[in-house]
CSV table of C-alpha atoms and ligand atoms in Angstrom, one decimal:
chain,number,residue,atom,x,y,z
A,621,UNK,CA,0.0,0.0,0.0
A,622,UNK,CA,1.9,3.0,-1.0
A,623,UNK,CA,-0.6,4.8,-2.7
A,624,UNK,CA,-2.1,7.7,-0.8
A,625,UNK,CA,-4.1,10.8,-1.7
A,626,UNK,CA,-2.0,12.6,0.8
A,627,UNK,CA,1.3,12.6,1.8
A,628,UNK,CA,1.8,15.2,4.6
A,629,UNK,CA,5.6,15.2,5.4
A,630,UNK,CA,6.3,16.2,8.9
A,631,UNK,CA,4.6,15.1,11.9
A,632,UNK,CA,5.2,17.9,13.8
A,633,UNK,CA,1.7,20.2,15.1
A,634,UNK,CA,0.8,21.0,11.5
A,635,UNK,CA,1.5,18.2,10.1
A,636,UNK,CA,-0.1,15.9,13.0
A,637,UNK,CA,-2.9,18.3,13.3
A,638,UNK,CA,-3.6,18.3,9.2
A,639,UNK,CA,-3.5,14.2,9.2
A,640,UNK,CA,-5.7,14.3,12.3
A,641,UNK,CA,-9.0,17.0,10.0
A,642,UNK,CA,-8.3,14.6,6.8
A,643,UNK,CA,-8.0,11.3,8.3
A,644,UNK,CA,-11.8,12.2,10.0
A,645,UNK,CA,-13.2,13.3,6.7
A,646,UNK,CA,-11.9,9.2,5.6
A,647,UNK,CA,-9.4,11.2,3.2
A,648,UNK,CA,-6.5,8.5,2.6
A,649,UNK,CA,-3.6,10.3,4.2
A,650,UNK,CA,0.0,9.2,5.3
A,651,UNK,CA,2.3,11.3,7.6
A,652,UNK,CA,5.8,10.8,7.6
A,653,UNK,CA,8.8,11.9,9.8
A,654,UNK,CA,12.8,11.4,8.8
A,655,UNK,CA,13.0,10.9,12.8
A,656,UNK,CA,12.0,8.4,14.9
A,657,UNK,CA,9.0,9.3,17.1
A,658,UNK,CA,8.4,10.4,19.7
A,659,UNK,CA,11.4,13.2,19.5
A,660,UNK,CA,12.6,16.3,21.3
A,661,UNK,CA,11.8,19.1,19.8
A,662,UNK,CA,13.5,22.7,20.9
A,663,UNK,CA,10.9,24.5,22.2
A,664,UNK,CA,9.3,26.6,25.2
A,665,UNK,CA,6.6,24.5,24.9
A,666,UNK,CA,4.1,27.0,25.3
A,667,UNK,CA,0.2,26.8,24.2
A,668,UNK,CA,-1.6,30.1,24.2
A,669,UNK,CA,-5.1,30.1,25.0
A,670,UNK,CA,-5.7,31.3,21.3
A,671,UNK,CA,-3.9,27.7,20.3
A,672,UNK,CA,-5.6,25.8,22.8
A,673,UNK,CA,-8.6,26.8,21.5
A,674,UNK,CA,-8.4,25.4,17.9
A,675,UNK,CA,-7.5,21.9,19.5
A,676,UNK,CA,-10.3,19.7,18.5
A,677,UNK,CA,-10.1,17.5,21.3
A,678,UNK,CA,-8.6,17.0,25.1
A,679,UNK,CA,-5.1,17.7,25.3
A,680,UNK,CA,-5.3,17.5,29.3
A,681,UNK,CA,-3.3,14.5,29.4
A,682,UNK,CA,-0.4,16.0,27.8
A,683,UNK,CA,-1.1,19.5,29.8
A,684,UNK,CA,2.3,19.8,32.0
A,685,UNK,CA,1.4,22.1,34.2
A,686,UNK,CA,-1.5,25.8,33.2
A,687,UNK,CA,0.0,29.3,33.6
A,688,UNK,CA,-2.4,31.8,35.4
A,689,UNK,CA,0.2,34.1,36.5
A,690,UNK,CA,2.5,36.1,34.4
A,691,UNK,CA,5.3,38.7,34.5
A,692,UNK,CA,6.8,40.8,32.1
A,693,UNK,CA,10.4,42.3,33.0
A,694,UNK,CA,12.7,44.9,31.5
A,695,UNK,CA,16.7,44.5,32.7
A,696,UNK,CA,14.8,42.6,35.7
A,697,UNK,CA,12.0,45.0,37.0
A,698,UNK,CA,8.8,44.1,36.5
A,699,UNK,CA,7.0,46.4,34.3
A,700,UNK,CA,3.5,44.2,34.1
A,701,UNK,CA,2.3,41.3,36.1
A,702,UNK,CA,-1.0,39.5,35.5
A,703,UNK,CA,-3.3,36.7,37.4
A,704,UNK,CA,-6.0,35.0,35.5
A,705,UNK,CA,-8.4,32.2,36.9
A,706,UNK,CA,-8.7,31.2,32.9
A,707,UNK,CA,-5.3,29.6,31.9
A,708,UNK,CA,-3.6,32.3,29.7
A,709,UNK,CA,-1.0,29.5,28.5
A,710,UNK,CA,-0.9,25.4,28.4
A,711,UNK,CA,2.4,24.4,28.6
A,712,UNK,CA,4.0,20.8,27.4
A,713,UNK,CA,6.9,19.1,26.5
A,714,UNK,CA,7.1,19.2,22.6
A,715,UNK,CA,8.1,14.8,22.5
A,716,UNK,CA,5.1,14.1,24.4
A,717,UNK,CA,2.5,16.4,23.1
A,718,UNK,CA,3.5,16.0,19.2
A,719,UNK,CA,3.2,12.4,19.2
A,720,UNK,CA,-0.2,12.6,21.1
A,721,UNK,CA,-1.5,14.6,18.1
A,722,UNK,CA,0.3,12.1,15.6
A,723,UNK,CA,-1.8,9.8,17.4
A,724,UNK,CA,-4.5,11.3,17.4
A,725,UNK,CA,-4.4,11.5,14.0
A,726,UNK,CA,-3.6,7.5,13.6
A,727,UNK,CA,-6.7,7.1,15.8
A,728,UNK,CA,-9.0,8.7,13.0
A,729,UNK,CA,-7.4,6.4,10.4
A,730,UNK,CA,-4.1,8.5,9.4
A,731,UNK,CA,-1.2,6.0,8.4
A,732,UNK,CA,2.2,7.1,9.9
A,733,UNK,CA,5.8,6.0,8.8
A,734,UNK,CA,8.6,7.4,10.6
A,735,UNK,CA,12.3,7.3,10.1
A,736,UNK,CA,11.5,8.0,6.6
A,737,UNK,CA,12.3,11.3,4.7
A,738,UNK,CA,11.5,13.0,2.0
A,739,UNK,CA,13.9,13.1,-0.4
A,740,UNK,CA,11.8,14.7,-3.8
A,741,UNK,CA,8.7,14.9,-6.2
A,742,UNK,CA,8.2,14.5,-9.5
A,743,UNK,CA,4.9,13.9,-11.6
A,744,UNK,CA,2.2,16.3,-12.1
A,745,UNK,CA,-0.5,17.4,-10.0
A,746,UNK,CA,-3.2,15.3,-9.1
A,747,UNK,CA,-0.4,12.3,-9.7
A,748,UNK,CA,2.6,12.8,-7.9
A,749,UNK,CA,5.7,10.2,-7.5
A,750,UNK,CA,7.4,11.0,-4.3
A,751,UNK,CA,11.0,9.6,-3.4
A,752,UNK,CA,11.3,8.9,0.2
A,753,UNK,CA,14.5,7.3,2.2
A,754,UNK,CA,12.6,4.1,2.5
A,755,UNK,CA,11.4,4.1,-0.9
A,756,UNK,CA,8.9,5.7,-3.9
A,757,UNK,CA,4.9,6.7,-2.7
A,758,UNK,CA,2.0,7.9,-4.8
A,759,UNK,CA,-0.3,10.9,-3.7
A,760,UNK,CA,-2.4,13.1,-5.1
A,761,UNK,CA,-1.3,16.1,-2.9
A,762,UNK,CA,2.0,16.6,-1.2
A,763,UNK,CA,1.8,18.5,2.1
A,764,UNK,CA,5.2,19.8,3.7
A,765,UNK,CA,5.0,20.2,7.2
A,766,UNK,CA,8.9,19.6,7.6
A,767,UNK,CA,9.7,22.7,9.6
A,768,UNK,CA,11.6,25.5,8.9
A,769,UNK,CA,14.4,24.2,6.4
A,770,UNK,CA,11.7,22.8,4.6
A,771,UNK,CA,13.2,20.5,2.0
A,772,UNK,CA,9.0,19.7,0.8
A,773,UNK,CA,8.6,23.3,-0.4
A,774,UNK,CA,11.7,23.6,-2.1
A,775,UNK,CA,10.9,20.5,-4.0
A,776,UNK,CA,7.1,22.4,-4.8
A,777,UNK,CA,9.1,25.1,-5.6
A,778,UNK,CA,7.8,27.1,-3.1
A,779,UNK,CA,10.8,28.3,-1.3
A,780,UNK,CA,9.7,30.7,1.3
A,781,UNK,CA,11.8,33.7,2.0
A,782,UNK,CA,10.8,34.8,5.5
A,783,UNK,CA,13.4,36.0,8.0
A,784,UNK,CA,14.7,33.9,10.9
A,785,UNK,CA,15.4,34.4,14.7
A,786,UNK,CA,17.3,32.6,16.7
A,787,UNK,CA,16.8,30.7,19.9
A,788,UNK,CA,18.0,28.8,22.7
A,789,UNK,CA,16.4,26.6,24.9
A,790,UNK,CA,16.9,24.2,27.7
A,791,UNK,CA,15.1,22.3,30.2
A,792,UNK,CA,16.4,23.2,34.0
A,793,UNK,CA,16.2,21.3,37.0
A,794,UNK,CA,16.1,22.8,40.2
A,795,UNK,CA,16.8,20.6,43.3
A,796,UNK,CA,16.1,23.7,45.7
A,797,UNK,CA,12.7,22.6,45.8
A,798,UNK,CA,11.9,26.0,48.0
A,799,UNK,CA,13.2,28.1,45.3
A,800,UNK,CA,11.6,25.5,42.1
A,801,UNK,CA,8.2,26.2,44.5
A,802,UNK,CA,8.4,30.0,43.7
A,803,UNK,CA,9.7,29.7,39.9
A,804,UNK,CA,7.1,27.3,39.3
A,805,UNK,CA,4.1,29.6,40.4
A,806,UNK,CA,5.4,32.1,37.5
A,807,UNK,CA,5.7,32.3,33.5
A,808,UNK,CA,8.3,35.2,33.2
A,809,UNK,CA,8.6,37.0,29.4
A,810,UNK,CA,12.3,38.9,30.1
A,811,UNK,CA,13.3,41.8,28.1
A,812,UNK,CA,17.2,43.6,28.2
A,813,UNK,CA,18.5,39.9,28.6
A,814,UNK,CA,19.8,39.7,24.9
A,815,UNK,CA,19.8,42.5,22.2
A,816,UNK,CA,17.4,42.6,20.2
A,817,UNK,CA,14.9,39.6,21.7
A,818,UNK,CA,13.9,38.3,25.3
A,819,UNK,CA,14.1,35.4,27.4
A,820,UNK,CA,11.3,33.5,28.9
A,821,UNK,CA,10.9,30.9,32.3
A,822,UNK,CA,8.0,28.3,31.2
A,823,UNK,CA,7.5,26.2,34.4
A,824,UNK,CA,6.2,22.5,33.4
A,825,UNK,CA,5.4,19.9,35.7
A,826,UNK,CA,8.4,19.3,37.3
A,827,UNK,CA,11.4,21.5,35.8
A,828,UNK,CA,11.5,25.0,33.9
A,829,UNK,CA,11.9,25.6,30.1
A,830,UNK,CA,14.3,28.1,30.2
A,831,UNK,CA,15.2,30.0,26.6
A,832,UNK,CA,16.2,33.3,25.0
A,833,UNK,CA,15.8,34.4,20.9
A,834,UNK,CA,16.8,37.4,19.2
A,835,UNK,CA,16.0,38.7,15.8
A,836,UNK,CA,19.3,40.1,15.2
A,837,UNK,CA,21.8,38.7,13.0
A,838,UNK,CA,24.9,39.4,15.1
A,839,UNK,CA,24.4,37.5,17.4
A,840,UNK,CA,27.0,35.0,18.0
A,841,UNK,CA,26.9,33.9,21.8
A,842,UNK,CA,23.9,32.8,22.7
A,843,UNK,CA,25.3,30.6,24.8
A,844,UNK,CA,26.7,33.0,26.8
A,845,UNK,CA,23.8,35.0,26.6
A,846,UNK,CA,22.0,32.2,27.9
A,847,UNK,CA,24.1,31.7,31.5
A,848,UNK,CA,23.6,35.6,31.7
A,849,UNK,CA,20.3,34.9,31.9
A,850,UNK,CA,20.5,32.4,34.5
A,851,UNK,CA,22.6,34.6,36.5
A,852,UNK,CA,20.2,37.5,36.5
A,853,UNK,CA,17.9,35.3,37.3
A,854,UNK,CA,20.2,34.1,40.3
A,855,UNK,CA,19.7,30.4,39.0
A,856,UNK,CA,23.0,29.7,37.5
A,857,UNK,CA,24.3,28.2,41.0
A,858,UNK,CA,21.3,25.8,41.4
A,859,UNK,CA,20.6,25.2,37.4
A,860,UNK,CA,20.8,21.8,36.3
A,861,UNK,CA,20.8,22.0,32.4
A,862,UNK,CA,19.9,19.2,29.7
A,863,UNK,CA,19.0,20.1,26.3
A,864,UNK,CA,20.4,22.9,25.6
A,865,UNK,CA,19.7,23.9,22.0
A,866,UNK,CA,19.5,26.1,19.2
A,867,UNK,CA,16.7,26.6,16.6
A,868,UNK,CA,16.2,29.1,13.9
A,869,UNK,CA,12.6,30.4,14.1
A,870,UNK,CA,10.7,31.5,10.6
A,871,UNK,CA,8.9,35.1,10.9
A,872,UNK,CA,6.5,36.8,9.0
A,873,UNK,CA,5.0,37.4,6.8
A,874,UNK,CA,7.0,36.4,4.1
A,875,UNK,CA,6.7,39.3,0.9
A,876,UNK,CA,5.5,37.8,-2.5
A,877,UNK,CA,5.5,34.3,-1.8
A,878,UNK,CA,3.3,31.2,-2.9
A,879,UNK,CA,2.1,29.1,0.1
A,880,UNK,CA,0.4,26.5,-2.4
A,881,UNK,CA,-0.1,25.3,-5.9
A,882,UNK,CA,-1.7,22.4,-7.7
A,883,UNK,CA,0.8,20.0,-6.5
A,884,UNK,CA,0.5,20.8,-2.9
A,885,UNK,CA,0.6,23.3,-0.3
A,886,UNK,CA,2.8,24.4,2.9
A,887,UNK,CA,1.8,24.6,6.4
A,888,UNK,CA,3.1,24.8,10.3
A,889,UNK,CA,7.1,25.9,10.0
A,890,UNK,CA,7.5,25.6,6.8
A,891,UNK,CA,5.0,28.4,5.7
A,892,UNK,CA,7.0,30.4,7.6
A,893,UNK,CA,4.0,32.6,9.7
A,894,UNK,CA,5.3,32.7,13.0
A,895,UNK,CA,5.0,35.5,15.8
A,896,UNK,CA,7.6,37.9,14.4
A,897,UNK,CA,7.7,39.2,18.6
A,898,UNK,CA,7.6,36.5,20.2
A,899,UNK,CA,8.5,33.4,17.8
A,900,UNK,CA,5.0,31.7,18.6
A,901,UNK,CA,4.7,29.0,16.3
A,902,UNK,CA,2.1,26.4,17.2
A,903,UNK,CA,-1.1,29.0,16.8
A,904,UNK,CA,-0.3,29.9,13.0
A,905,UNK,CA,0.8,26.0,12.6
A,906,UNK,CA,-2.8,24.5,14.0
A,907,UNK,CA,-4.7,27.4,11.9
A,908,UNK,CA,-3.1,26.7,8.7
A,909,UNK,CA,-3.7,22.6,9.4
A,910,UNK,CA,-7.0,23.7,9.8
A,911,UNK,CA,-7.7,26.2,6.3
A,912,UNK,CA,-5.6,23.7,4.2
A,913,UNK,CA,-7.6,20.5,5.5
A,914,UNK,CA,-11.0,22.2,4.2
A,915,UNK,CA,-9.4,23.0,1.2
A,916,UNK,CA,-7.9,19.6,0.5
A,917,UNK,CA,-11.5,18.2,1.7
A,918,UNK,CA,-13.4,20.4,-0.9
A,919,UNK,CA,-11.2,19.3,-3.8
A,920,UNK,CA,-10.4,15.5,-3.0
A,921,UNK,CA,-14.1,15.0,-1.8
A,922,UNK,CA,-16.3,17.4,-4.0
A,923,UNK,CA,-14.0,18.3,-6.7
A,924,UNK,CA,-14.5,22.0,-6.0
A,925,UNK,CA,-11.7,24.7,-5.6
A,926,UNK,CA,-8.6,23.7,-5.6
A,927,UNK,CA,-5.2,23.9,-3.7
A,928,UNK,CA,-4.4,27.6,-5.1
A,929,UNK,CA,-7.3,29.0,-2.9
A,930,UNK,CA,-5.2,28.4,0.1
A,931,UNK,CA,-2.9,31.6,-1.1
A,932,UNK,CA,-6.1,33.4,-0.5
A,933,UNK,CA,-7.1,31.9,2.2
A,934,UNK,CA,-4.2,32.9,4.9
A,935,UNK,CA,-4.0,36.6,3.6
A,936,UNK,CA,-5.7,37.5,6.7
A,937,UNK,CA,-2.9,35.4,8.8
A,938,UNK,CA,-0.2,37.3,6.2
A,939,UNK,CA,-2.2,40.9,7.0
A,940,UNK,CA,-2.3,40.6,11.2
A,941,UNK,CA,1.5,39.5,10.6
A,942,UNK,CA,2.7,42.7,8.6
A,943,UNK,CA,1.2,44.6,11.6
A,944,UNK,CA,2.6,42.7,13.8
A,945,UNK,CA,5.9,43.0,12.0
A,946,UNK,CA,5.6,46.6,12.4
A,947,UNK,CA,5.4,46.4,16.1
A,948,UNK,CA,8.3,43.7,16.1
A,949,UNK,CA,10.6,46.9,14.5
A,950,UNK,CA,9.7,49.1,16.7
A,951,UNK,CA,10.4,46.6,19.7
A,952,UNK,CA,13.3,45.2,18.8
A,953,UNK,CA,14.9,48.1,16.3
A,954,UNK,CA,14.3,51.1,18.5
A,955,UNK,CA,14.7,50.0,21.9
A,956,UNK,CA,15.4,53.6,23.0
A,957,UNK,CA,11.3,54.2,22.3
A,958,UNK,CA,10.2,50.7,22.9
A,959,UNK,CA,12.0,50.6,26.6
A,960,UNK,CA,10.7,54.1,27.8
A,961,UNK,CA,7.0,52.7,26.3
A,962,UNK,CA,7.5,49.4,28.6
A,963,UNK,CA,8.4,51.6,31.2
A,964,UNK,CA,6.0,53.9,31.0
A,965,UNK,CA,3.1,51.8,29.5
A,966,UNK,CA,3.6,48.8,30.5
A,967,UNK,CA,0.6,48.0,32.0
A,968,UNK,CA,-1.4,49.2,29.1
A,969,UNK,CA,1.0,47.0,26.6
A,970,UNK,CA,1.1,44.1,28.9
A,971,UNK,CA,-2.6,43.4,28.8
A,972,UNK,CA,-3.2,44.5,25.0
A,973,UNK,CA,-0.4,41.5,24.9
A,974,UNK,CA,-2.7,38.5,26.9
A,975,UNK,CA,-5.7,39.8,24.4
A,976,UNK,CA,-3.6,39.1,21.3
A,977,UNK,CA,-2.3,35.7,22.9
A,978,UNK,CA,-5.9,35.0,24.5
A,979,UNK,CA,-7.9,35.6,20.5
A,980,UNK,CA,-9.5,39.0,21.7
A,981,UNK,CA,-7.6,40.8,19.7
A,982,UNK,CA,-5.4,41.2,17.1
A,983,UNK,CA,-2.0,42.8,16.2
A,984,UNK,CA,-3.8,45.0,13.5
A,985,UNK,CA,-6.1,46.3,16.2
A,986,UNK,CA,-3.2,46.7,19.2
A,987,UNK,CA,-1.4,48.7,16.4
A,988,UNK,CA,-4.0,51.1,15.2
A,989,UNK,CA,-4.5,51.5,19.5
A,990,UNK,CA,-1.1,51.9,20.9
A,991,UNK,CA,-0.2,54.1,17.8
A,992,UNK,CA,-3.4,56.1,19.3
A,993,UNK,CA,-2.1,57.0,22.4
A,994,UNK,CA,-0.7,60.6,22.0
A,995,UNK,CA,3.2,59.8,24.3
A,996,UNK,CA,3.3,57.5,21.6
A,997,UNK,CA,2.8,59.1,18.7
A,998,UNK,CA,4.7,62.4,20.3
A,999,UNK,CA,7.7,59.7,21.2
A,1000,UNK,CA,7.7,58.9,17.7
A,1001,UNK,CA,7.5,61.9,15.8
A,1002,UNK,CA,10.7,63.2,17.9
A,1003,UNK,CA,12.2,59.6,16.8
A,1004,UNK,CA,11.6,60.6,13.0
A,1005,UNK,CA,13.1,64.2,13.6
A,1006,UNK,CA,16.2,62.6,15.3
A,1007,UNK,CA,16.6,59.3,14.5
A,1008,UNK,CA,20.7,58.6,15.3
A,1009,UNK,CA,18.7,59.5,19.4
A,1010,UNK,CA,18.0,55.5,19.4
B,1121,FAD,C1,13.8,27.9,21.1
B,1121,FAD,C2,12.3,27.8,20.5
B,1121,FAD,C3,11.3,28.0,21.4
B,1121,FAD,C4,10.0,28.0,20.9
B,1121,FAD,N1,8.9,28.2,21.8
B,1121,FAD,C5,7.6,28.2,21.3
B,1121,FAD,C6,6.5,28.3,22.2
B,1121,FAD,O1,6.7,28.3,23.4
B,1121,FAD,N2,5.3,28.3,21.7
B,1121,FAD,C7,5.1,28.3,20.3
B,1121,FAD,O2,3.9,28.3,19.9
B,1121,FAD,N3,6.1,28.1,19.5
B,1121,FAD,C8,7.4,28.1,19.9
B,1121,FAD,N4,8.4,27.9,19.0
B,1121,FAD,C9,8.1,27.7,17.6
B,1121,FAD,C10,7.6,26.3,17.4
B,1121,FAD,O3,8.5,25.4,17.9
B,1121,FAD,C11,7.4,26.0,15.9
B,1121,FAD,O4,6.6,27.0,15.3
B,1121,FAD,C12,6.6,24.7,15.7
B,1121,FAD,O5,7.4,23.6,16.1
B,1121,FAD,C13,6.2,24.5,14.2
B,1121,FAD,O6,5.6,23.2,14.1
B,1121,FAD,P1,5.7,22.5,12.7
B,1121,FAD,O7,4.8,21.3,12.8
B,1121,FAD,O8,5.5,23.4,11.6
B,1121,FAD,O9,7.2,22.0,12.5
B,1121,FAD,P2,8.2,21.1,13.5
B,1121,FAD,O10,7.6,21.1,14.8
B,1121,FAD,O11,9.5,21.7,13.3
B,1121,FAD,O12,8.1,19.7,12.9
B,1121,FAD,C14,8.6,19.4,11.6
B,1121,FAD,C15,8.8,17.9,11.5
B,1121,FAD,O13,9.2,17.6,10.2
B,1121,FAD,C16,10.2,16.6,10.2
B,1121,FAD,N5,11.0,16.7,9.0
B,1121,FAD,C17,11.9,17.6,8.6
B,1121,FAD,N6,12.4,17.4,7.4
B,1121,FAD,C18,11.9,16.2,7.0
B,1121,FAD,C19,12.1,15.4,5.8
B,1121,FAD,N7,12.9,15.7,4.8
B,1121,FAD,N8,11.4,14.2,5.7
B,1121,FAD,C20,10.5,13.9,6.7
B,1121,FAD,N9,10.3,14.6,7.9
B,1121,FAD,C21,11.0,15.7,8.0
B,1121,FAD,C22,11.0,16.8,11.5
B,1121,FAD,O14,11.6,15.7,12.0
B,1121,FAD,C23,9.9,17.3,12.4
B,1121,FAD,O15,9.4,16.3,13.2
B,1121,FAD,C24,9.7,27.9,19.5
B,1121,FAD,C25,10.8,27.6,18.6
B,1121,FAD,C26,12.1,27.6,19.1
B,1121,FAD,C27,13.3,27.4,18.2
């Protein structure tokens, strides 16, 4: 049996999530993975309440631990701090919670091969002979949900051009179970820790998820960035690190790019929508798993549309993104304004923040509002008239 009518490569949360939607509509689909699953995966980990809400089912028993209380620090003050009795973010361990959605998506009748990559396509749409380490597969539609160096959209060619951050993760054990009491209690978003980016404290169920990223391209120590961090945050003399790890993070929204055509389509990483602030991946992933799989379902089960309407379909993703990417310059490029802003507005900022992470809002609307308030629009004007000031 190696004839499919998809292939989704990737079994990662847009890939797993996709297989799960086609697999319940009895669409014939096959995910595969080049690594053997489960698998760490560098991440924080973290599930905002605007991605927990797209999951079609319980995630609870993959839930490490729910994050009601969060701060927001600048060179280690605390410039907004916020308690919720609704979970703001769901946080898990990436091995665990991916291969519950790749099950998930067996469950419904998916069929999964891992340890098997893909290698290239050739055929023409609608017939497709795809190369694989473990041998040749038919499909119909080829989905690539391979991640950022997404070898699937090259092979579409669908290269995506979007920019990339960097980041650095690890999971920290504390034995000072006093002091893991307190970090636990406390999601912590870190700015002045590393040009250009932030760190974050993600507590799980028994150890932190400790990371930094940065958006600029001179950065070369991360690592040393990294035990900075710890230090400020007076862990580095009870920190016991495994994992540590780099990954580049994809930003948006790409300019002029092609997210689809008849062959197949892009989603998850390899799209290359994330959070151009924060590097939030898994919300844009489990949206575009969810547009593409109606697509995919209108063609392969009514013949109607076809795979080019997906473009269309995540220009509103592409807009929110271009504001967002907006606010990500005037974070991260003009720190002189954004830091006094923090400083001054944090509050206000802070809880526009938990509405974009929380689906109330958007970045479009938290643009047009913060670019309403007058200190801001007076800070900037004075920025424009003397910008060598930042
Ligand atoms: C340090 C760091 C922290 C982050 N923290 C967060 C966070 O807290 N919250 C959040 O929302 N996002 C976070 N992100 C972003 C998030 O990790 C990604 O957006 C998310 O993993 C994208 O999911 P995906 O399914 O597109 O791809 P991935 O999760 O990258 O999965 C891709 C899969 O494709 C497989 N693959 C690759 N090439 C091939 C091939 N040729 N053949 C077969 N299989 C292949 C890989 O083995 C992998 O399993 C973070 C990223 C980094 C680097």
């Amino acid at each position: 049996m190696n004839t499919f009518d998809v292939i989704i490569v990737g079994a990662g949360p847009a890939g797993s999530l996709l297989g799960y939607y086609l697999a319940k509509n009895k669409i014939n689909v096959l995910i595969i993975d080049k690594q053997k699953l489960p698998r760490y995966k560098v991440c924080g980990g973290g599930l905002t309440r605007r991605a927990l809400d797209i999951i079609p089912f319980n995630i609870s028993e993959v839930i490490e631990s729910y994050s009601h209380n969060l701060n927001i620090t600048l060179y280690n003050s605390i410039v907004f701090e916020y308690t919720s009795t609704l979970p703001v973010i769901g946080m898990v361990m990436r091995d665990r919670f991916d291969y519950f959605l790749t099950k998930k998506a067996t469950h419904q009748g998916a069929a999964l091969r891992d340890e098997t990559a893909f290698k290239s396509v050739t055929g023409k749409a609608g017939d497709l002979n795809i190369e694989t380490s473990r041998g040749f597969l038919k499909a119909k539609i080829l989905v690539g949900a391979d991640g950022v160096f997404s070898k699937t959209a090259k092979a579409l060619k669908l290269n995506i051009s979007s920019k990339q951050m960097i980041g650095l993760e690890a999971e920290i054990y504390i034995p000072n179970a006093n002091m893991l009491k307190t970090l636990m209690n406390i999601t912590s978003f870190d700015f002045g820790v590393i040009p250009e980016g932030y760190g974050w404290i993600f507590p799980k169920k028994e150890h932190l998820s400790i990371g930094i990223l940065s958006v600029s391209k001179k950065i070369k120590a991360m690592k040393q960035y990294f035990y900075n961090y710890l230090e400020t945050k007076k862990l580095q003399n009870y920190a016991h690190i495994k994992s540590l790890k780099g990954w580049m993070i994809p930003y948006g929204p790409p300019k002029n790019i092609f997210y689809a055509n008849e062959k197949g389509l892009l989603v998850g990483d390899a799209a290359g929508l994330s959070d151009p602030i924060t590097g939030e991946g898994i919300f844009y992933a489990f949206k575009e798993a969810d547009i593409a799989s109606q697509i995919i379902a209108d063609k392969l089960l009514f013949g109607k549309g076809g795979l080019s309407l997906y473009n269309g379909a995540l220009k509103p993703l592409q807009k929110d993104l271009a504001y967002a990417l907006k606010l990500h310059r005037l974070v991260y490029k003009i720190p002189r304004i954004s830091h006094k802003l923090m400083k001054v507005h944090g509050n206000r900022l802070g809880k526009k923040y938990i509405d974009i992470i929380t689906g109330k809002t958007t970045y479009c609307m938290m643009y047009k509002k913060i670019f309403s308030i007058q200190g801001i629009k007076t800070l900037f004007s004075n920025q424009r008239k003397n910008p060598s000031a930042s």
